Every structure is written in structure tokens, then in C-alpha cells.
PDB file of C-alpha atoms in Angstrom:
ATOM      1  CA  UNK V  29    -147.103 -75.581   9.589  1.00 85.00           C
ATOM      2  CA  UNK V  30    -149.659 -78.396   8.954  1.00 90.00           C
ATOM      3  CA  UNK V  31    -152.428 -76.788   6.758  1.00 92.00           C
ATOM      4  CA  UNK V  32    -155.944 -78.088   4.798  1.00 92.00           C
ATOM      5  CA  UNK V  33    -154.489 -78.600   1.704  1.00 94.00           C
ATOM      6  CA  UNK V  34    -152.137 -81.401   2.701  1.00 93.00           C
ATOM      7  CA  UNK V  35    -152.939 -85.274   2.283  1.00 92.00           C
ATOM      8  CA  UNK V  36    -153.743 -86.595   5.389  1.00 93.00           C
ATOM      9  CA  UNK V  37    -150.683 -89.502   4.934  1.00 89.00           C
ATOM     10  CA  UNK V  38    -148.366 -86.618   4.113  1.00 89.00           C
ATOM     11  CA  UNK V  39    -149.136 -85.325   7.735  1.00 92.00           C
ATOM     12  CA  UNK V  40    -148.660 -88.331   9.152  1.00 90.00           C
ATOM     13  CA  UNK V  41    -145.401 -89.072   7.741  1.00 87.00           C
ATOM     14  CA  UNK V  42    -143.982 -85.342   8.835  1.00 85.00           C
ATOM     15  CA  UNK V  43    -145.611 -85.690  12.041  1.00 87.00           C
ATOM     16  CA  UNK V  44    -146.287 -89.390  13.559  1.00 86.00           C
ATOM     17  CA  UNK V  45    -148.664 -88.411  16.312  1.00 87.00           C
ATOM     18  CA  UNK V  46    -151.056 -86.764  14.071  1.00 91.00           C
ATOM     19  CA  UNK V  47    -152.377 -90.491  13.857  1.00 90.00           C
ATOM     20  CA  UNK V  48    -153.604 -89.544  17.101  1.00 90.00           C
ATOM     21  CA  UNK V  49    -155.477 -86.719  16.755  1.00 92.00           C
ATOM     22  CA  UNK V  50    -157.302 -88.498  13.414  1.00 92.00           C
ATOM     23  CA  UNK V  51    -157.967 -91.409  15.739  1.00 89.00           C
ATOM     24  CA  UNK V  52    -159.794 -89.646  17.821  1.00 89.00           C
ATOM     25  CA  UNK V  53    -161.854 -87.961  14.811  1.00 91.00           C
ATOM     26  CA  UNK V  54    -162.281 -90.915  13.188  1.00 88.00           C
ATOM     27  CA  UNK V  55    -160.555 -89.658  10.338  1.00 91.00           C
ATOM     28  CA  UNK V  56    -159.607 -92.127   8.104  1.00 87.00           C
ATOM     29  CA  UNK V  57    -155.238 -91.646   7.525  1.00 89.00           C
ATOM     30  CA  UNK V  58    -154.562 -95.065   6.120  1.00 86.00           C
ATOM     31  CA  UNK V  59    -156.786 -96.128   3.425  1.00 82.00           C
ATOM     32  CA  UNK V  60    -157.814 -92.185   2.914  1.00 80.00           C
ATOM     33  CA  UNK V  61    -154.395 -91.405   2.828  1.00 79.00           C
ATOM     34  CA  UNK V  62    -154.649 -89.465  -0.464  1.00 86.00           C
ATOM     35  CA  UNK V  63    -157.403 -87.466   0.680  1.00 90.00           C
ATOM     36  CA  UNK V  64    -156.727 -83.930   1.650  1.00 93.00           C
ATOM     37  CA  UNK V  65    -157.409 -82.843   5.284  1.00 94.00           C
ATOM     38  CA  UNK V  66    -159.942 -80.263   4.164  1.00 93.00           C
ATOM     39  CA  UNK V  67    -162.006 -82.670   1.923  1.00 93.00           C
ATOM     40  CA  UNK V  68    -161.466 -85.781   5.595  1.00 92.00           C
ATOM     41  CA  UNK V  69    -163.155 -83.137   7.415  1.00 93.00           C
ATOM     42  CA  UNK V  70    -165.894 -82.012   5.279  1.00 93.00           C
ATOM     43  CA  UNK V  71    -166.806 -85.135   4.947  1.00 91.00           C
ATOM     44  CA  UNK V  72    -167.245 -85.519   8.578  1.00 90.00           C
ATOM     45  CA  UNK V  73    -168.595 -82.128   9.232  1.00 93.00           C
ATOM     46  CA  UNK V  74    -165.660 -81.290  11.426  1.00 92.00           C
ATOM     47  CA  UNK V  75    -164.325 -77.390  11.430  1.00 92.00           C
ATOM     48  CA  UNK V  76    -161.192 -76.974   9.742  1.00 92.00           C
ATOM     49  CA  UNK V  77    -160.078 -74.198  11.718  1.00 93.00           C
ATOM     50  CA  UNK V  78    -160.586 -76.296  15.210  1.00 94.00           C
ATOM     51  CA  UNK V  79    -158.958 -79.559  13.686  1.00 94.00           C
ATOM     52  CA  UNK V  80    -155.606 -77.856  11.921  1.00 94.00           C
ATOM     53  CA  UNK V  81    -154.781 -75.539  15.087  1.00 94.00           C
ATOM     54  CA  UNK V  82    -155.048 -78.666  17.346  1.00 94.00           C
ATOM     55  CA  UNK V  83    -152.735 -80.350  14.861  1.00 95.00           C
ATOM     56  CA  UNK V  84    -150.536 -77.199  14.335  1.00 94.00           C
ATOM     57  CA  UNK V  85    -150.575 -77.189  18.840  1.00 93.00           C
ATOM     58  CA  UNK V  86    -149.816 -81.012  19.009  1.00 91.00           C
ATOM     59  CA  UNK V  87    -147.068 -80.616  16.250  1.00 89.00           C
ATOM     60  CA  UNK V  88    -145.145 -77.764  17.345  1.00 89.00           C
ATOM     61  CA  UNK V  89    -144.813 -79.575  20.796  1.00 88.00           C
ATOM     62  CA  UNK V  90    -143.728 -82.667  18.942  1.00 84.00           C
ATOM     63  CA  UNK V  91    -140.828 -80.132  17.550  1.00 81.00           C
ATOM     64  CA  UNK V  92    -140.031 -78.873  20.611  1.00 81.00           C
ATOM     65  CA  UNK V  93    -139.711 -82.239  22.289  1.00 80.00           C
ATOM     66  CA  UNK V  94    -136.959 -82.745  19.692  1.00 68.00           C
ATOM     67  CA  UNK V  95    -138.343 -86.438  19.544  1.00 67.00           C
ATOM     68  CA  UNK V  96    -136.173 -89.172  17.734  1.00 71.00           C
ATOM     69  CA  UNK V  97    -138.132 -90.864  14.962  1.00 79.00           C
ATOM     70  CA  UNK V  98    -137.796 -92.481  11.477  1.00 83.00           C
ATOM     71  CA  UNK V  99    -138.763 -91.070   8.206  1.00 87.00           C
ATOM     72  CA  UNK V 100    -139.934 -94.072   6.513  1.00 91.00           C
ATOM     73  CA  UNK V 101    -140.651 -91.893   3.447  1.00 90.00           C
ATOM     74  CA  UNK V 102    -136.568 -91.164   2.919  1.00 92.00           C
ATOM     75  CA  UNK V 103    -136.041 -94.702   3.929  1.00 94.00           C
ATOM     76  CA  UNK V 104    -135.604 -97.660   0.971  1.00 96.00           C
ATOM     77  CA  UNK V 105    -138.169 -99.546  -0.015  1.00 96.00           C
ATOM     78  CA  UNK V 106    -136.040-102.805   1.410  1.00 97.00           C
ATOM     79  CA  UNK V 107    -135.861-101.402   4.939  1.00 97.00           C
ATOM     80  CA  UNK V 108    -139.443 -99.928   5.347  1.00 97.00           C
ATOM     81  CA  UNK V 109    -140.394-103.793   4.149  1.00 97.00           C
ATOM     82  CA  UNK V 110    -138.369-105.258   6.563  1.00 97.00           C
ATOM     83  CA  UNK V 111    -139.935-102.855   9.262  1.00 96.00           C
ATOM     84  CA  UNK V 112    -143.897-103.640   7.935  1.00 97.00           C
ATOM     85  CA  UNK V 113    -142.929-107.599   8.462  1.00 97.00           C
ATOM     86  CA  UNK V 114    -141.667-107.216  12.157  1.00 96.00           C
ATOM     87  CA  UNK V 115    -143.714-104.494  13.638  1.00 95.00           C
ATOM     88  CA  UNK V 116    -146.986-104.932  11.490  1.00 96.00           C
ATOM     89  CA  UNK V 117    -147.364-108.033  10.341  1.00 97.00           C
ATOM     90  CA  UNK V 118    -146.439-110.196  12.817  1.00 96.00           C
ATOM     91  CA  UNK V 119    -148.000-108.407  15.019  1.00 96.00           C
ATOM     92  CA  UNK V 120    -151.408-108.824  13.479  1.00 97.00           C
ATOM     93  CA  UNK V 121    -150.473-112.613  13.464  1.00 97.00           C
ATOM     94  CA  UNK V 122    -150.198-112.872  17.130  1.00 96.00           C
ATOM     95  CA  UNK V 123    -153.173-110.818  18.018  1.00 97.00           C
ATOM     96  CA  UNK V 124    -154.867-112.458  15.312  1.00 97.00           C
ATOM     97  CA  UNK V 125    -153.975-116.032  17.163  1.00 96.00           C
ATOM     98  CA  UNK V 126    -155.126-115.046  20.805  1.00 96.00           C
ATOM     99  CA  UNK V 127    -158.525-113.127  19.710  1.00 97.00           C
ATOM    100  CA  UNK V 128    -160.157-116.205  17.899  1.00 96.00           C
ATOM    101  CA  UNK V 129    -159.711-118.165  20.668  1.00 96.00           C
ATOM    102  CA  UNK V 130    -160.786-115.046  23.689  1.00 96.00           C
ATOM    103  CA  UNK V 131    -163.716-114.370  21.136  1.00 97.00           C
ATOM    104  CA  UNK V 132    -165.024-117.602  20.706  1.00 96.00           C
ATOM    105  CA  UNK V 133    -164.461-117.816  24.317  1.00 95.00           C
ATOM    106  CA  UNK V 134    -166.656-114.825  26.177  1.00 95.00           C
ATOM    107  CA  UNK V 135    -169.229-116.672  23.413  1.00 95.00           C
ATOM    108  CA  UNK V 136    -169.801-118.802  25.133  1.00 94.00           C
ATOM    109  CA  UNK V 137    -169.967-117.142  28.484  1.00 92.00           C
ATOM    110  CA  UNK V 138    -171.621-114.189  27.752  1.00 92.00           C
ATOM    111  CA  UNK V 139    -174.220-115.692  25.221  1.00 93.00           C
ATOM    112  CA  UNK V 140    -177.161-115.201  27.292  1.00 88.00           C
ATOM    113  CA  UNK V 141    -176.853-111.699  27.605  1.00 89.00           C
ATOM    114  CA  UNK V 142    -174.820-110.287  25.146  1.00 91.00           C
ATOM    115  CA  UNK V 143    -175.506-112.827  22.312  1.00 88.00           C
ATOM    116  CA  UNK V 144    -176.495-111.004  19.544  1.00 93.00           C
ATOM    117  CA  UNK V 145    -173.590-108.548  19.721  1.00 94.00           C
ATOM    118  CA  UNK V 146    -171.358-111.392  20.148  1.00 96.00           C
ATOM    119  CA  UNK V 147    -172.540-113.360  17.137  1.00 97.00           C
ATOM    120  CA  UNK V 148    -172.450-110.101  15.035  1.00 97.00           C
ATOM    121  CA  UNK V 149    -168.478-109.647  16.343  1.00 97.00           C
ATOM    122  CA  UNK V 150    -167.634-112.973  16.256  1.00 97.00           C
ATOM    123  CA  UNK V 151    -169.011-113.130  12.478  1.00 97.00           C
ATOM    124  CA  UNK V 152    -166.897-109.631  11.277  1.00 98.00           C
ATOM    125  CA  UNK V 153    -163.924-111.115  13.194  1.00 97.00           C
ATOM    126  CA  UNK V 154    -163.965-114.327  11.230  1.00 97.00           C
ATOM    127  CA  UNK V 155    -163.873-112.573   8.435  1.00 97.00           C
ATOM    128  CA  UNK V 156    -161.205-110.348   9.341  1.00 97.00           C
ATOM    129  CA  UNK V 157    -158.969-112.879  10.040  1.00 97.00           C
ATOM    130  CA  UNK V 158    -159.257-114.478   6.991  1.00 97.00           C
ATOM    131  CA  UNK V 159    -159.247-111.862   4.883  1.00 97.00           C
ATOM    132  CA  UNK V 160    -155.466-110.437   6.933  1.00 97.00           C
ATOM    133  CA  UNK V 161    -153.866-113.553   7.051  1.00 97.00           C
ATOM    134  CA  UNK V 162    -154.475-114.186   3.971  1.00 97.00           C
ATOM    135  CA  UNK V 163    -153.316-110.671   2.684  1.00 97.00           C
ATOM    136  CA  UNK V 164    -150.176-110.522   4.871  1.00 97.00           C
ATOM    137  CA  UNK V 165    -149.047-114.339   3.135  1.00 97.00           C
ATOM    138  CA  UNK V 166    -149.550-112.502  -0.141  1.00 97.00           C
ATOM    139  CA  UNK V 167    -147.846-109.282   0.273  1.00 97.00           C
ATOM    140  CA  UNK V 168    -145.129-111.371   1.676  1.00 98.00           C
ATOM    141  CA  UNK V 169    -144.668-114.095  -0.793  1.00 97.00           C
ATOM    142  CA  UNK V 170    -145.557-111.991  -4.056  1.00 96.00           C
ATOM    143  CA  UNK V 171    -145.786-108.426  -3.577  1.00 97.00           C
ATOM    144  CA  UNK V 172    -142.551-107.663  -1.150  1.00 97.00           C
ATOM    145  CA  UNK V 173    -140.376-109.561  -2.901  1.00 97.00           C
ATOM    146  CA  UNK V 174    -141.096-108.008  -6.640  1.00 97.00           C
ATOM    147  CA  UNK V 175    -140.959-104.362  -5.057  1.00 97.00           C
ATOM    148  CA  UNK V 176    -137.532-105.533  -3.705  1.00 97.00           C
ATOM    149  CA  UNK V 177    -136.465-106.696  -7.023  1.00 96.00           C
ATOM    150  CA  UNK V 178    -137.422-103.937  -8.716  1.00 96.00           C
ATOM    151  CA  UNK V 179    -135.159-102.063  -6.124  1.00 95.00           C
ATOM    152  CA  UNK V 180    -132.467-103.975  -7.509  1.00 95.00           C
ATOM    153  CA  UNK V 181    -133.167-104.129 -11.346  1.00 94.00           C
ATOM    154  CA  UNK V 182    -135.190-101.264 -11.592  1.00 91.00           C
ATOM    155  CA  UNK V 183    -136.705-103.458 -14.520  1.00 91.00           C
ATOM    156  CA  UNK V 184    -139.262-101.819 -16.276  1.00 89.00           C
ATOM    157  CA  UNK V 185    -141.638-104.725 -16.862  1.00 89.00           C
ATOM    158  CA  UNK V 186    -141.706-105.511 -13.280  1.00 92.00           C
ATOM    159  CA  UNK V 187    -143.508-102.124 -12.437  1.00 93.00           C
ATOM    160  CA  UNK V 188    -146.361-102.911 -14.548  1.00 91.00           C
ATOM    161  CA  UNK V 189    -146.948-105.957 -12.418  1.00 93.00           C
ATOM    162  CA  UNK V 190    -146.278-104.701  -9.300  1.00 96.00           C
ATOM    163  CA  UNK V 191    -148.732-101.476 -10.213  1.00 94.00           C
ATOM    164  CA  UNK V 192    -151.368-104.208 -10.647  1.00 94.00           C
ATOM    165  CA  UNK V 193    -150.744-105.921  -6.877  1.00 95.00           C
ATOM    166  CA  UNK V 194    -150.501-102.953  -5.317  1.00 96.00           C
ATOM    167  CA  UNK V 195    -154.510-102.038  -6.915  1.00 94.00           C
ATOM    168  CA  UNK V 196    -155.494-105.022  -5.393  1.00 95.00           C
ATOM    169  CA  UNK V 197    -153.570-104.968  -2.247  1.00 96.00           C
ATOM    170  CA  UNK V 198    -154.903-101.305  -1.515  1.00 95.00           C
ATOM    171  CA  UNK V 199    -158.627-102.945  -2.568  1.00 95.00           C
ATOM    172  CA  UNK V 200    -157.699-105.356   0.198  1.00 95.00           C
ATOM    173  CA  UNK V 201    -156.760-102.530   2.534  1.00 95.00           C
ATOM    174  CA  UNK V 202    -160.385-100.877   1.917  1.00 93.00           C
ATOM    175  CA  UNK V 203    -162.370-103.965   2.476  1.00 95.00           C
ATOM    176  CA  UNK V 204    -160.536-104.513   6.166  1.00 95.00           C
ATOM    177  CA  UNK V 205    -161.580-100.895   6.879  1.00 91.00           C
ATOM    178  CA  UNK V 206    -164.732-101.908   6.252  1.00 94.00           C
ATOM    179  CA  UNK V 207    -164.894-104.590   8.427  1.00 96.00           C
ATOM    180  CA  UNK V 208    -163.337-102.888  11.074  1.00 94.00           C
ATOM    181  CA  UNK V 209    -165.505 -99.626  10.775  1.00 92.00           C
ATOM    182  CA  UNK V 210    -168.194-102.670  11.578  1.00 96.00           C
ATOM    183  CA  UNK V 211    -166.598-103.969  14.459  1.00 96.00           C
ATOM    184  CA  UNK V 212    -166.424-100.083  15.842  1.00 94.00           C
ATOM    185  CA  UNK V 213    -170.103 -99.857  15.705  1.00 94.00           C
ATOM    186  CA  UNK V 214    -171.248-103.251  17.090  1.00 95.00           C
ATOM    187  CA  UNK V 215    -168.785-102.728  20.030  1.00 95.00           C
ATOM    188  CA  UNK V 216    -169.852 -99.251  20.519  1.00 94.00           C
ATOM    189  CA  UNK V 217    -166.277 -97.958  19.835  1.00 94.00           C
ATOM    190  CA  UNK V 218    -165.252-100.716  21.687  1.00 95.00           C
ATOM    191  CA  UNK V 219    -166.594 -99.761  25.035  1.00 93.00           C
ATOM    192  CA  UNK V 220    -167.593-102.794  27.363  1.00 92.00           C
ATOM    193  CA  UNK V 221    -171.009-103.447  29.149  1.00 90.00           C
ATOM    194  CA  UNK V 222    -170.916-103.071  32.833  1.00 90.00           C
ATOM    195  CA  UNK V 223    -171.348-106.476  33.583  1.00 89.00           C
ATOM    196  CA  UNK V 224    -168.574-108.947  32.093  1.00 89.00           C
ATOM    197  CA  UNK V 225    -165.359-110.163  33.194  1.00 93.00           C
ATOM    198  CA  UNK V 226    -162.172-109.515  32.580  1.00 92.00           C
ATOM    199  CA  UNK V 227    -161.069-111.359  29.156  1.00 94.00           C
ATOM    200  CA  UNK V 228    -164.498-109.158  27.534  1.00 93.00           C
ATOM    201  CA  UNK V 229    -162.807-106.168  28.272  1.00 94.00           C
ATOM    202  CA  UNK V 230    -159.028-107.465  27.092  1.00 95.00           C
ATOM    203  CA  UNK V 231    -161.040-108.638  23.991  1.00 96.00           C
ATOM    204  CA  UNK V 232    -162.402-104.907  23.217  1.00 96.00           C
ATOM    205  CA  UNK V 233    -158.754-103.695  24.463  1.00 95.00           C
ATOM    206  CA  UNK V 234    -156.982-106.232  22.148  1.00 96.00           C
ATOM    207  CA  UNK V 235    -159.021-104.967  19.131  1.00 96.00           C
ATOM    208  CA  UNK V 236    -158.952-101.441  19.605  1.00 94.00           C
ATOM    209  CA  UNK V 237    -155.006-102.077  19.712  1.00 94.00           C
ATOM    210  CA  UNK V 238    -154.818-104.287  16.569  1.00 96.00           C
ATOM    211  CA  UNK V 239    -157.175-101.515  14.600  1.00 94.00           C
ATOM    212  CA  UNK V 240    -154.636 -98.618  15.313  1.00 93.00           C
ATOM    213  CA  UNK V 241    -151.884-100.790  14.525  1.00 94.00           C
ATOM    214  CA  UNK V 242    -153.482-102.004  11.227  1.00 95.00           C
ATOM    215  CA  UNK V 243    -154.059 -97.910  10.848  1.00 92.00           C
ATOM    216  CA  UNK V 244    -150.493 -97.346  11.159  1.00 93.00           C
ATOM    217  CA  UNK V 245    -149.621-100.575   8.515  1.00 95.00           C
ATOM    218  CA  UNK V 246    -151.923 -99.531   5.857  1.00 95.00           C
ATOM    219  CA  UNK V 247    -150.792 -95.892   6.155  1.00 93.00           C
ATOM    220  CA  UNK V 248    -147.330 -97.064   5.791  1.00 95.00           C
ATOM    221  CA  UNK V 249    -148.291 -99.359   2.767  1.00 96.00           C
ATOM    222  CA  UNK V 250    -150.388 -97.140   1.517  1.00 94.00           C
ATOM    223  CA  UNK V 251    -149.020 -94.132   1.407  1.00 92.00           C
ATOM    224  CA  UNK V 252    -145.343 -94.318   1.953  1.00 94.00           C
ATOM    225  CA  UNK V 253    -144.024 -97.846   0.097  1.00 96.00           C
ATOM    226  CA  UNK V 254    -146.234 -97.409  -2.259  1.00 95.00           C
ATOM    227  CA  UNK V 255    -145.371 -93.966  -2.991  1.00 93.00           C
ATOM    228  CA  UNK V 256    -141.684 -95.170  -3.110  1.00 93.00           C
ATOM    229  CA  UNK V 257    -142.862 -97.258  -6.901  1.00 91.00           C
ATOM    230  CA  UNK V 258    -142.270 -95.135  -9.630  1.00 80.00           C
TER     231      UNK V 258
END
């Protein structure tokens, strides 16, 4: 049984679609990972008893559906890395890629109507993308590869590094929540005006998707591979 006291990543990692149910609380699984579910709802002013029998529901049909899924956290720390690089990360690359150019382009459409919001997205976006590609070249090229090595070596003076890029990598983490908690609010949880086209909506659609798939990466990062240093 799921209860209050738990951390809100351990949840996640015994049952997968309780990312769900804290998506649609806007409870904060990834970077607040290490928060406790009591202490993610207080702080949204959510009841506890409501929250953890919905979860307690969801989870015991999850059981009963005898579903087929990994347990990254009794995985090694090679394979969950290998699994963060082709789900996660190139993911974000790709939708990354083909928002720039659909932002920049209802810009330009929609600017006489909806150009303040647009200038405000198109702003947080910019820095979004900088600030992930970036961070996935760095996890990639310094971080991944020392965790792996200390995998190997188990060499003691590699964990005090790695302890370091992992502060700063979960720093990193916070400061795209931020931006994205942003992008929530100027797109009005991205829910489109009644009057644009198509490639608006399949703008909001495309970053709704890459926020609960950068959910589901930090989470992972966060409070799985992370977890795995010792």
C-alpha cells in the first residue's frame, strides 16, 4: 500500500503510473523527488486522504493488470544510462529541433493577436533550449561516463567528483522546472485560444509532451541513478 510517508520518487519507481496522478496535481515527482507525499500535498493544500486512496485505487489496478515493466531502481547504473540517452535524451533533442522552428513560426502568424503571450513563450523556450541541450551534452560527455567508470573501478576518488556533478546537474534539473512551471502559466496549462490553426495547437501539444517526458527523465536522474552512487 502506497502511504504519506513515502517519497514521492519512491512511488513512482514501485508504481510508474503514479506519474499520472501527480501530473494531474501538479505535484512535483522529479525534481521533488525526495519530498514525502504528505509534505507535496501540504504544500499544495491537497487532502491526503483523497490523494493516497486514488493512488492506493490506481495502484492496485496496476497489480491486477499484472503489467510488464522495468525496475530501473534494481537495474545497473550502465543500463538505466543507456535507457536515459535513447528514450530521454534524444528525445528532447528532436522535440527540441521541431519546436524552435513551429514557435518562431505561429510568431509570426499569430503576432497580432496573441503577441504578447507569444513573445513571453518564445522567450522561456529559448531559454529552455539552451539551457537542455546544453545539459544533456554535459551529462553525456562528463557525468555518464564517470558514473560508468566508477561502476567499473568503484574508485573512491571518483565519487567525490561525481557527488559534485550530480549537485550541479540536479541545480540544472531545478532551474528547467522553473522554466517550464513558466511556460505552464503563460500557456494556461497549455490550453489553446479558440482561434488559431493547427501547428498552435501541435505547438501546446508538443510541449505538454516534452514536459512529462522531461518529468519522467529528471525523476529517473534524480531519484533512481542518482540513488544508485554510493
Amino acid at each position: 500500500m502506497i502511504n504519506e510517508k513515502q517519497k514521492l520518487g519512491e512511488i513512482v519507481t514501485i508504481f510508474p503510473l503514479a506519474s499520472e496522478v501527480f501530473n494531474k496535481y501538479k505535484i512535483d515527482f522529479c525534481c521533488g523527488g525526495h519530498d514525502t507525499l504528505q509534505e507535496a500535498l501540504a504544500e499544495k493544500g491537497l487532502s491526503t486522504e483523497k490523494i493516497v486512496k486514488e493512488l492506493n485505487d490506481e495502484y492496485d489496478k496496476f497489480k491486477k493488470a499484472n503489467v510488464d515493466y522495468v525496475d530501473w531502481s534494481k537495474e545497473t547504473p550502465k543500463k538505466l544510462i543507456r535507457h536515459i540517452i535513447r528514450t530521454h535524451h534524444d528525445f528532447t533533442r528532436n522535440e527540441l529541433n521541431e519546436l524552435d522552428f513551429l514557435i518562431n513560426k505561429i510568431l509570426k502568424v499569430h503576432f497580432e493577436h496573441h503577441g504578447e503571450e507569444l513573445l513571453e513563450l518564445h522567450r522561456l523556450f529559448g531559454l529552455l533550449r539552451i539551457d537542455l541541450q546544453q545539459h544533456l551534452v554535459k551529462e553525456e560527455e562528463i557525468l555518464f561516463p564517470l558514473i560508468e567508470e566508477y561502476e567499473d573501478t568503484n574508485n573512491q576518488e571518483l565519487l567525490t567528483e561525481i557527488k559534485k556533478f550530480i549537485e550541479e546537474t540536479e541545480n540544472e534539473h531545478h532551474n528547467a522546472g522553473d522554466i517550464l512551471k513558466e511556460i505552464e502559466v503563460i500557456t494556461n496549462d497549455f490550453q489553446t485560444p479558440d482561434d488559431v490553426c493547427n501547428t498552435y495547437r501541435l505547438v501546446f501539444a508538443k510541449l505538454n509532451a516534452l514536459e512529462k517526458d522531461l518529468f519522467r527523465h529528471i525523476y529517473l536522474e534524480n531519484s533512481v541513478l542518482f540513488a544508485m552512487i554510493k
